[in-house]
């Protein structure tokens, strides 16, 4: 069984930055109700989204944020192919639907794209692409290698 957790470095950075302002306000204004509630929400968000755990067992691949919230589980028999991909800034972090299908990620740009029999696409963020692809290949999931980009011949310009 394969299991890997990627920690949400970017989310920790943003929460620490906001937490600094909360601490400053707490020091200057005192602890009032709304400030305490906001600080509690920051701690809760940090706990719920501190990482993304991906698991592959004999029958399924599953992933979930933090302690097991907002995840997904897919039977390996439903997966047509898997491939390593690179997300861009437009994919963001967290869980969302994009033109590339569902995206689940917490940090970085590396991901695995899963294509299901019904055409649904999932991009699962991971900082261990090779390990996850190897685990899927071991379970007889088709692994698609990235295609090499065509190199164009640059013609010299007559412009000076």
mmCIF file with all atom_site columns, N, CA, C and O in Angstrom, residues 1-3 55-61 74-80 131-143:
data_model
loop_
_atom_site.group_PDB
_atom_site.id
_atom_site.type_symbol
_atom_site.label_atom_id
_atom_site.label_alt_id
_atom_site.label_comp_id
_atom_site.label_asym_id
_atom_site.label_entity_id
_atom_site.label_seq_id
_atom_site.pdbx_PDB_ins_code
_atom_site.Cartn_x
_atom_site.Cartn_y
_atom_site.Cartn_z
_atom_site.occupancy
_atom_site.B_iso_or_equiv
_atom_site.pdbx_formal_charge
_atom_site.auth_seq_id
_atom_site.auth_comp_id
_atom_site.auth_asym_id
_atom_site.auth_atom_id
_atom_site.pdbx_PDB_model_num
ATOM 1   N N  . UNK A 1 1   ? 0.843   -1.187 0.000   1.00 0.00 ? 1   UNK A N  1
ATOM 2   C CA . UNK A 1 1   ? 0.000   0.000  0.000   1.00 0.00 ? 1   UNK A CA 1
ATOM 3   C C  . UNK A 1 1   ? 0.882   1.243  0.000   1.00 0.00 ? 1   UNK A C  1
ATOM 4   O O  . UNK A 1 1   ? 1.872   1.321  0.704   1.00 0.00 ? 1   UNK A O  1
ATOM 5   N N  . UNK A 1 2   ? 0.508   2.205  -0.818  1.00 0.00 ? 2   UNK A N  1
ATOM 6   C CA . UNK A 1 2   ? 1.223   3.474  -0.928  1.00 0.00 ? 2   UNK A CA 1
ATOM 7   C C  . UNK A 1 2   ? 0.466   4.533  -0.133  1.00 0.00 ? 2   UNK A C  1
ATOM 8   O O  . UNK A 1 2   ? -0.763  4.608  -0.199  1.00 0.00 ? 2   UNK A O  1
ATOM 9   N N  . UNK A 1 3   ? 1.199   5.343  0.618   1.00 0.00 ? 3   UNK A N  1
ATOM 10  C CA . UNK A 1 3   ? 0.594   6.467  1.337   1.00 0.00 ? 3   UNK A CA 1
ATOM 11  C C  . UNK A 1 3   ? 1.634   7.576  1.430   1.00 0.00 ? 3   UNK A C  1
ATOM 12  O O  . UNK A 1 3   ? 2.776   7.325  1.827   1.00 0.00 ? 3   UNK A O  1
ATOM 13  N N  . UNK A 1 55  ? -3.519  7.947  -0.875  1.00 0.00 ? 55  UNK A N  1
ATOM 14  C CA . UNK A 1 55  ? -3.356  6.528  -0.574  1.00 0.00 ? 55  UNK A CA 1
ATOM 15  C C  . UNK A 1 55  ? -3.738  5.698  -1.795  1.00 0.00 ? 55  UNK A C  1
ATOM 16  O O  . UNK A 1 55  ? -4.710  6.004  -2.474  1.00 0.00 ? 55  UNK A O  1
ATOM 17  N N  . UNK A 1 56  ? -2.964  4.652  -2.051  1.00 0.00 ? 56  UNK A N  1
ATOM 18  C CA . UNK A 1 56  ? -3.288  3.685  -3.093  1.00 0.00 ? 56  UNK A CA 1
ATOM 19  C C  . UNK A 1 56  ? -3.256  2.315  -2.448  1.00 0.00 ? 56  UNK A C  1
ATOM 20  O O  . UNK A 1 56  ? -2.242  1.918  -1.872  1.00 0.00 ? 56  UNK A O  1
ATOM 21  N N  . UNK A 1 57  ? -4.387  1.588  -2.510  1.00 0.00 ? 57  UNK A N  1
ATOM 22  C CA . UNK A 1 57  ? -4.402  0.210  -2.015  1.00 0.00 ? 57  UNK A CA 1
ATOM 23  C C  . UNK A 1 57  ? -4.771  -0.717 -3.166  1.00 0.00 ? 57  UNK A C  1
ATOM 24  O O  . UNK A 1 57  ? -4.697  -0.326 -4.322  1.00 0.00 ? 57  UNK A O  1
ATOM 25  N N  . UNK A 1 58  ? -5.150  -1.935 -2.869  1.00 0.00 ? 58  UNK A N  1
ATOM 26  C CA . UNK A 1 58  ? -5.401  -2.923 -3.918  1.00 0.00 ? 58  UNK A CA 1
ATOM 27  C C  . UNK A 1 58  ? -6.566  -2.563 -4.827  1.00 0.00 ? 58  UNK A C  1
ATOM 28  O O  . UNK A 1 58  ? -6.583  -2.960 -5.989  1.00 0.00 ? 58  UNK A O  1
ATOM 29  N N  . UNK A 1 59  ? -7.552  -1.821 -4.332  1.00 0.00 ? 59  UNK A N  1
ATOM 30  C CA . UNK A 1 59  ? -8.760  -1.578 -5.118  1.00 0.00 ? 59  UNK A CA 1
ATOM 31  C C  . UNK A 1 59  ? -9.048  -0.123 -5.444  1.00 0.00 ? 59  UNK A C  1
ATOM 32  O O  . UNK A 1 59  ? -9.842  0.160  -6.327  1.00 0.00 ? 59  UNK A O  1
ATOM 33  N N  . UNK A 1 60  ? -8.431  0.820  -4.719  1.00 0.00 ? 60  UNK A N  1
ATOM 34  C CA . UNK A 1 60  ? -8.811  2.214  -4.942  1.00 0.00 ? 60  UNK A CA 1
ATOM 35  C C  . UNK A 1 60  ? -7.654  3.170  -4.688  1.00 0.00 ? 60  UNK A C  1
ATOM 36  O O  . UNK A 1 60  ? -6.662  2.811  -4.052  1.00 0.00 ? 60  UNK A O  1
ATOM 37  N N  . UNK A 1 61  ? -7.824  4.380  -5.199  1.00 0.00 ? 61  UNK A N  1
ATOM 38  C CA . UNK A 1 61  ? -6.947  5.495  -4.868  1.00 0.00 ? 61  UNK A CA 1
ATOM 39  C C  . UNK A 1 61  ? -7.824  6.509  -4.148  1.00 0.00 ? 61  UNK A C  1
ATOM 40  O O  . UNK A 1 61  ? -8.970  6.745  -4.533  1.00 0.00 ? 61  UNK A O  1
ATOM 41  N N  . UNK A 1 74  ? -11.613 6.701  -5.461  1.00 0.00 ? 74  UNK A N  1
ATOM 42  C CA . UNK A 1 74  ? -11.963 6.203  -6.784  1.00 0.00 ? 74  UNK A CA 1
ATOM 43  C C  . UNK A 1 74  ? -11.459 4.769  -6.918  1.00 0.00 ? 74  UNK A C  1
ATOM 44  O O  . UNK A 1 74  ? -10.316 4.470  -6.569  1.00 0.00 ? 74  UNK A O  1
ATOM 45  N N  . UNK A 1 75  ? -12.315 3.921  -7.446  1.00 0.00 ? 75  UNK A N  1
ATOM 46  C CA . UNK A 1 75  ? -11.918 2.542  -7.726  1.00 0.00 ? 75  UNK A CA 1
ATOM 47  C C  . UNK A 1 75  ? -10.870 2.556  -8.842  1.00 0.00 ? 75  UNK A C  1
ATOM 48  O O  . UNK A 1 75  ? -11.032 3.260  -9.839  1.00 0.00 ? 75  UNK A O  1
ATOM 49  N N  . UNK A 1 76  ? -9.809  1.769  -8.685  1.00 0.00 ? 76  UNK A N  1
ATOM 50  C CA . UNK A 1 76  ? -8.768  1.712  -9.709  1.00 0.00 ? 76  UNK A CA 1
ATOM 51  C C  . UNK A 1 76  ? -9.296  1.168  -11.031 1.00 0.00 ? 76  UNK A C  1
ATOM 52  O O  . UNK A 1 76  ? -8.780  1.517  -12.094 1.00 0.00 ? 76  UNK A O  1
ATOM 53  N N  . UNK A 1 77  ? -10.333 0.361  -10.975 1.00 0.00 ? 77  UNK A N  1
ATOM 54  C CA . UNK A 1 77  ? -10.915 -0.173 -12.206 1.00 0.00 ? 77  UNK A CA 1
ATOM 55  C C  . UNK A 1 77  ? -11.584 0.920  -13.045 1.00 0.00 ? 77  UNK A C  1
ATOM 56  O O  . UNK A 1 77  ? -11.810 0.740  -14.236 1.00 0.00 ? 77  UNK A O  1
ATOM 57  N N  . UNK A 1 78  ? -11.897 2.069  -12.443 1.00 0.00 ? 78  UNK A N  1
ATOM 58  C CA . UNK A 1 78  ? -12.508 3.188  -13.160 1.00 0.00 ? 78  UNK A CA 1
ATOM 59  C C  . UNK A 1 78  ? -11.476 4.093  -13.823 1.00 0.00 ? 78  UNK A C  1
ATOM 60  O O  . UNK A 1 78  ? -11.825 4.927  -14.657 1.00 0.00 ? 78  UNK A O  1
ATOM 61  N N  . UNK A 1 79  ? -10.197 3.942  -13.459 1.00 0.00 ? 79  UNK A N  1
ATOM 62  C CA . UNK A 1 79  ? -9.150  4.812  -13.976 1.00 0.00 ? 79  UNK A CA 1
ATOM 63  C C  . UNK A 1 79  ? -8.646  4.266  -15.309 1.00 0.00 ? 79  UNK A C  1
ATOM 64  O O  . UNK A 1 79  ? -8.175  3.134  -15.387 1.00 0.00 ? 79  UNK A O  1
ATOM 65  N N  . UNK A 1 80  ? -8.753  5.072  -16.355 1.00 0.00 ? 80  UNK A N  1
ATOM 66  C CA . UNK A 1 80  ? -8.287  4.680  -17.687 1.00 0.00 ? 80  UNK A CA 1
ATOM 67  C C  . UNK A 1 80  ? -6.786  4.905  -17.807 1.00 0.00 ? 80  UNK A C  1
ATOM 68  O O  . UNK A 1 80  ? -6.057  4.066  -18.320 1.00 0.00 ? 80  UNK A O  1
ATOM 69  N N  . UNK A 1 131 ? 6.816   8.237  -7.156  1.00 0.00 ? 131 UNK A N  1
ATOM 70  C CA . UNK A 1 131 ? 6.344   7.215  -6.230  1.00 0.00 ? 131 UNK A CA 1
ATOM 71  C C  . UNK A 1 131 ? 4.875   6.876  -6.445  1.00 0.00 ? 131 UNK A C  1
ATOM 72  O O  . UNK A 1 131 ? 4.490   5.705  -6.428  1.00 0.00 ? 131 UNK A O  1
ATOM 73  N N  . UNK A 1 132 ? 4.052   7.904  -6.665  1.00 0.00 ? 132 UNK A N  1
ATOM 74  C CA . UNK A 1 132 ? 2.622   7.676  -6.889  1.00 0.00 ? 132 UNK A CA 1
ATOM 75  C C  . UNK A 1 132 ? 2.384   6.971  -8.216  1.00 0.00 ? 132 UNK A C  1
ATOM 76  O O  . UNK A 1 132 ? 1.579   6.034  -8.296  1.00 0.00 ? 132 UNK A O  1
ATOM 77  N N  . UNK A 1 133 ? 3.095   7.372  -9.266  1.00 0.00 ? 133 UNK A N  1
ATOM 78  C CA . UNK A 1 133 ? 2.957   6.695  -10.554 1.00 0.00 ? 133 UNK A CA 1
ATOM 79  C C  . UNK A 1 133 ? 3.409   5.237  -10.466 1.00 0.00 ? 133 UNK A C  1
ATOM 80  O O  . UNK A 1 133 ? 2.784   4.352  -11.051 1.00 0.00 ? 133 UNK A O  1
ATOM 81  N N  . UNK A 1 134 ? 4.484   4.981  -9.722  1.00 0.00 ? 134 UNK A N  1
ATOM 82  C CA . UNK A 1 134 ? 4.961   3.607  -9.552  1.00 0.00 ? 134 UNK A CA 1
ATOM 83  C C  . UNK A 1 134 ? 3.922   2.761  -8.816  1.00 0.00 ? 134 UNK A C  1
ATOM 84  O O  . UNK A 1 134 ? 3.683   1.599  -9.161  1.00 0.00 ? 134 UNK A O  1
ATOM 85  N N  . UNK A 1 135 ? 3.285   3.343  -7.793  1.00 0.00 ? 135 UNK A N  1
ATOM 86  C CA . UNK A 1 135 ? 2.250   2.611  -7.047  1.00 0.00 ? 135 UNK A CA 1
ATOM 87  C C  . UNK A 1 135 ? 1.050   2.311  -7.945  1.00 0.00 ? 135 UNK A C  1
ATOM 88  O O  . UNK A 1 135 ? 0.475   1.224  -7.876  1.00 0.00 ? 135 UNK A O  1
ATOM 89  N N  . UNK A 1 136 ? 0.670   3.257  -8.804  1.00 0.00 ? 136 UNK A N  1
ATOM 90  C CA . UNK A 1 136 ? -0.447  3.033  -9.720  1.00 0.00 ? 136 UNK A CA 1
ATOM 91  C C  . UNK A 1 136 ? -0.080  2.003  -10.793 1.00 0.00 ? 136 UNK A C  1
ATOM 92  O O  . UNK A 1 136 ? -0.899  1.157  -11.159 1.00 0.00 ? 136 UNK A O  1
ATOM 93  N N  . UNK A 1 137 ? 1.156   2.068  -11.284 1.00 0.00 ? 137 UNK A N  1
ATOM 94  C CA . UNK A 1 137 ? 1.602   1.103  -12.295 1.00 0.00 ? 137 UNK A CA 1
ATOM 95  C C  . UNK A 1 137 ? 1.606   -0.309 -11.721 1.00 0.00 ? 137 UNK A C  1
ATOM 96  O O  . UNK A 1 137 ? 1.245   -1.269 -12.398 1.00 0.00 ? 137 UNK A O  1
ATOM 97  N N  . UNK A 1 138 ? 1.985   -0.427 -10.464 1.00 0.00 ? 138 UNK A N  1
ATOM 98  C CA . UNK A 1 138 ? 1.987   -1.726 -9.781  1.00 0.00 ? 138 UNK A CA 1
ATOM 99  C C  . UNK A 1 138 ? 0.577   -2.309 -9.690  1.00 0.00 ? 138 UNK A C  1
ATOM 100 O O  . UNK A 1 138 ? 0.400   -3.523 -9.658  1.00 0.00 ? 138 UNK A O  1
ATOM 101 N N  . UNK A 1 139 ? -0.425  -1.446 -9.671  1.00 0.00 ? 139 UNK A N  1
ATOM 102 C CA . UNK A 1 139 ? -1.837  -1.883 -9.610  1.00 0.00 ? 139 UNK A CA 1
ATOM 103 C C  . UNK A 1 139 ? -2.460  -1.976 -11.000 1.00 0.00 ? 139 UNK A C  1
ATOM 104 O O  . UNK A 1 139 ? -3.676  -1.988 -11.139 1.00 0.00 ? 139 UNK A O  1
ATOM 105 N N  . UNK A 1 140 ? -1.617  -2.017 -12.035 1.00 0.00 ? 140 UNK A N  1
ATOM 106 C CA . UNK A 1 140 ? -2.044  -2.195 -13.430 1.00 0.00 ? 140 UNK A CA 1
ATOM 107 C C  . UNK A 1 140 ? -2.850  -1.034 -13.990 1.00 0.00 ? 140 UNK A C  1
ATOM 108 O O  . UNK A 1 140 ? -3.743  -1.233 -14.812 1.00 0.00 ? 140 UNK A O  1
ATOM 109 N N  . UNK A 1 141 ? -2.537  0.184  -13.564 1.00 0.00 ? 141 UNK A N  1
ATOM 110 C CA . UNK A 1 141 ? -3.134  1.379  -14.153 1.00 0.00 ? 141 UNK A CA 1
ATOM 111 C C  . UNK A 1 141 ? -2.202  1.847  -15.272 1.00 0.00 ? 141 UNK A C  1
ATOM 112 O O  . UNK A 1 141 ? -0.987  1.894  -15.091 1.00 0.00 ? 141 UNK A O  1
ATOM 113 N N  . UNK A 1 142 ? -2.763  2.173  -16.421 1.00 0.00 ? 142 UNK A N  1
ATOM 114 C CA . UNK A 1 142 ? -1.968  2.637  -17.552 1.00 0.00 ? 142 UNK A CA 1
ATOM 115 C C  . UNK A 1 142 ? -1.328  3.982  -17.222 1.00 0.00 ? 142 UNK A C  1
ATOM 116 O O  . UNK A 1 142 ? -2.020  4.937  -16.856 1.00 0.00 ? 142 UNK A O  1
ATOM 117 N N  . UNK A 1 143 ? -0.005  4.053  -17.351 1.00 0.00 ? 143 UNK A N  1
ATOM 118 C CA . UNK A 1 143 ? 0.735   5.286  -17.094 1.00 0.00 ? 143 UNK A CA 1
ATOM 119 C C  . UNK A 1 143 ? 1.128   5.876  -18.442 1.00 0.00 ? 143 UNK A C  1
ATOM 120 O O  . UNK A 1 143 ? 1.783   5.218  -19.244 1.00 0.00 ? 143 UNK A O  1
#
